[in-house]
PDB file of C-alpha atoms in Angstrom:
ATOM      1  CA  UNK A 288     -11.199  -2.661  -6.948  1.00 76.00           C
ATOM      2  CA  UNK A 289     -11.909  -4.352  -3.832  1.00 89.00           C
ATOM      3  CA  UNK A 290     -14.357  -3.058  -0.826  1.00 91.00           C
ATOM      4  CA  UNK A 291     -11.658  -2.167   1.702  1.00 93.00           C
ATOM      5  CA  UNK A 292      -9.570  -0.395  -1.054  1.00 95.00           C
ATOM      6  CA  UNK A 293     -12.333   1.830  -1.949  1.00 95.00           C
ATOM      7  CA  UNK A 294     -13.034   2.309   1.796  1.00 95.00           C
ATOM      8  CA  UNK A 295      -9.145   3.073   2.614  1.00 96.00           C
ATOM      9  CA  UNK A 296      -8.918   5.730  -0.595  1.00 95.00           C
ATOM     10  CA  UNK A 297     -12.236   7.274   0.935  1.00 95.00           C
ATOM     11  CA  UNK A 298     -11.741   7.007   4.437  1.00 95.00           C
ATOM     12  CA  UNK A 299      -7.597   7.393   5.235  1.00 95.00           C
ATOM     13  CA  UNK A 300      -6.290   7.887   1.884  1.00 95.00           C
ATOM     14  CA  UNK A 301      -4.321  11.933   1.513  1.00 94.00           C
ATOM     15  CA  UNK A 302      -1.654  13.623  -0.747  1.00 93.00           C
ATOM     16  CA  UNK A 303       0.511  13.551   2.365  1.00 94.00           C
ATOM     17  CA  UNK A 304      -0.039   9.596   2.301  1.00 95.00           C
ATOM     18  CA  UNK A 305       0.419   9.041  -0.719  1.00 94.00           C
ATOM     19  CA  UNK A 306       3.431  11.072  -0.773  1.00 94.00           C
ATOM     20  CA  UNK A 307       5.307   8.577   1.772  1.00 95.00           C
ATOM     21  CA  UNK A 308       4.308   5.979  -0.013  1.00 95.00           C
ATOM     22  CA  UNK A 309       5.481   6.751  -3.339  1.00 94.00           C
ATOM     23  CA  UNK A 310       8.993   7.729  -1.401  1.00 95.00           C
ATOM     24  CA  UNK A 311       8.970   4.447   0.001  1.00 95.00           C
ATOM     25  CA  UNK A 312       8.155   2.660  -3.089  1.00 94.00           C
ATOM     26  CA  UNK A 313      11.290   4.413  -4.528  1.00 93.00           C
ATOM     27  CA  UNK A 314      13.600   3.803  -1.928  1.00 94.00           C
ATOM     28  CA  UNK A 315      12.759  -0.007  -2.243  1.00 94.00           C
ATOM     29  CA  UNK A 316      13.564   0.374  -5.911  1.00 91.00           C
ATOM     30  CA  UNK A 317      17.056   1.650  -4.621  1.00 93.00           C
ATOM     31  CA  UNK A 318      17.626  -0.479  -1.790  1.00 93.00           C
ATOM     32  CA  UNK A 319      16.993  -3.928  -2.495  1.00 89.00           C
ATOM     33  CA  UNK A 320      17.620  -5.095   0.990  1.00 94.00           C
ATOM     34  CA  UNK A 321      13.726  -3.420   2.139  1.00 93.00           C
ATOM     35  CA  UNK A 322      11.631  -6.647   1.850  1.00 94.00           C
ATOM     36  CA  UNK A 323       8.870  -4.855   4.140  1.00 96.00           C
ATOM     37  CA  UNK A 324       7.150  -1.573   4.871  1.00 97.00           C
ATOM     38  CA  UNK A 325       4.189  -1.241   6.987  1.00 97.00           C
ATOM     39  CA  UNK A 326       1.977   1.961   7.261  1.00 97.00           C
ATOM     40  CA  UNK A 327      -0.901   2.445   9.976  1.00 96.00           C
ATOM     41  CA  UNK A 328      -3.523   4.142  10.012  1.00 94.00           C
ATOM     42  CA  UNK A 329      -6.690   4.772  12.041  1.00 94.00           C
ATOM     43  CA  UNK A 330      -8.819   2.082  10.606  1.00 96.00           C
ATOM     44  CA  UNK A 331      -6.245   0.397   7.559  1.00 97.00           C
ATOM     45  CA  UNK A 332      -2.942  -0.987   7.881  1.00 97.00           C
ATOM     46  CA  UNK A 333      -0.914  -1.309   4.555  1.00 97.00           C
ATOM     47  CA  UNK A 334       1.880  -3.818   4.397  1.00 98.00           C
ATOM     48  CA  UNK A 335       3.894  -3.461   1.383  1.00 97.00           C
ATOM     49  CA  UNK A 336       5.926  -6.986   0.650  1.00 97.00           C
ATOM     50  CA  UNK A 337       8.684  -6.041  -1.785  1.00 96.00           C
ATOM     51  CA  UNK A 338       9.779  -9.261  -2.355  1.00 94.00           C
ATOM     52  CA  UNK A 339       6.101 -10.570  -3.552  1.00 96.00           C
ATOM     53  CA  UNK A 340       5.506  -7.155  -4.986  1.00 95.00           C
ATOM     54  CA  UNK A 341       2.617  -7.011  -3.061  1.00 96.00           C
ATOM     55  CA  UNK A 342       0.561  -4.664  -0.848  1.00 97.00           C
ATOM     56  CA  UNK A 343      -2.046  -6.063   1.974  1.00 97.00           C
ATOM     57  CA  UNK A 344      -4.574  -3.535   2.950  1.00 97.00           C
ATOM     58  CA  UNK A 345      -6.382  -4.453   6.327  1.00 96.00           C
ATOM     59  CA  UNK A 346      -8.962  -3.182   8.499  1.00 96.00           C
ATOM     60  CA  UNK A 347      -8.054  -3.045  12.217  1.00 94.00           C
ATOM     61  CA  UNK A 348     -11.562  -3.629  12.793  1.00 93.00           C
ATOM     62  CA  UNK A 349     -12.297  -6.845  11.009  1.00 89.00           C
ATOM     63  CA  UNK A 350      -9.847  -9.183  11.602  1.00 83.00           C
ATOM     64  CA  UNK A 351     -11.666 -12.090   9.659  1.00 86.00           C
ATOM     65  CA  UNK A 352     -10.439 -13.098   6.416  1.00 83.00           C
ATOM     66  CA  UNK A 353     -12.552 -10.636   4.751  1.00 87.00           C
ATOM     67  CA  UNK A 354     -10.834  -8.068   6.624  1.00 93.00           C
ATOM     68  CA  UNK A 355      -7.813  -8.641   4.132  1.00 96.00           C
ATOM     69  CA  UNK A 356      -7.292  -7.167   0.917  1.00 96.00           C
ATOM     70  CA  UNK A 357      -4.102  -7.996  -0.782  1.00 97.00           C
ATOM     71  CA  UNK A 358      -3.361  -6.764  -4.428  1.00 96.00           C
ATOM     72  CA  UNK A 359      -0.007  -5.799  -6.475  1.00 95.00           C
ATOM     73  CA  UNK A 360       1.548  -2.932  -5.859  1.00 94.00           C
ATOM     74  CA  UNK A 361       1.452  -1.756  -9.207  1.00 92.00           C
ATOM     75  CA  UNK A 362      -2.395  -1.934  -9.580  1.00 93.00           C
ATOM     76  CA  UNK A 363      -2.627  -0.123  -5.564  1.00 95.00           C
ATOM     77  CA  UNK A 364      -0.518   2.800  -7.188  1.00 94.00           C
ATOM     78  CA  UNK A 365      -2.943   3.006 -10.215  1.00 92.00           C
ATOM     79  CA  UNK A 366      -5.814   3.175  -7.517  1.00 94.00           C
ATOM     80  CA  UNK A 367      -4.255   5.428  -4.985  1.00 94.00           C
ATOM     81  CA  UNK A 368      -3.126   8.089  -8.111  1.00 89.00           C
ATOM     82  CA  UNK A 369       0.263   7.675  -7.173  1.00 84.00           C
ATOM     83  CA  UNK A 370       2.370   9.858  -9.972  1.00 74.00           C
ATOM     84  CA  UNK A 371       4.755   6.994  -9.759  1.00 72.00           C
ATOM     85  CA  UNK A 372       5.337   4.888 -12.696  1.00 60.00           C
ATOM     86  CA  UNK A 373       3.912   1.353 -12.493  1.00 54.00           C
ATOM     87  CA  UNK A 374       5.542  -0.487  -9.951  1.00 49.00           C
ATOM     88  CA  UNK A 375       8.958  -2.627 -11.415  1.00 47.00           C
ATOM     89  CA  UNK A 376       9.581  -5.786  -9.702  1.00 48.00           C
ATOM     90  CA  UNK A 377      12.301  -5.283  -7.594  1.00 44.00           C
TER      91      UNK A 377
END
């Protein structure tokens, strides 16, 4: 697990959080047509591409390269605790 996801699960990550996310992660599984989700927060953005399966976690602070973590959303579930099942490509 990266640096900024550990910071984002410590810092901005709650049950309320990961509650929209897991609903949004389903409704993309129902709706094929949602190629994009973004959620912001006070320091981390997450921007969920459904089409890549993939979820970029960034700091509004850094906005170097290292300020960019981007990982599948299947392995951000696993590290957020998400009571989803793993992720199915869409």
């Amino acid at each position: 697990m990266g640096v900024l996801l550990e910071n984002f699960i410590r810092e901005e990550l709650s049950e309320r959080l990961i509650g929209r996310i897991e609903a949004t992660v389903e409704e993309a599984k129902l709706n094929p047509s949602i190629a994009f989700r973004e959620f912001n927060g006070n320091v981390y953005d997450l921007v969920f591409n459904f089409e890549k399966s993939e979820v970029s976690v960034n700091s509004v602070l850094d906005t170097s390269s290292t300020g960019t973590e981007i990982l599948s959303i299947d392995v951000f579930l696993l590290a957020i605790g998400s009571k989803l099942n793993c992720y199915v490509n869409l």
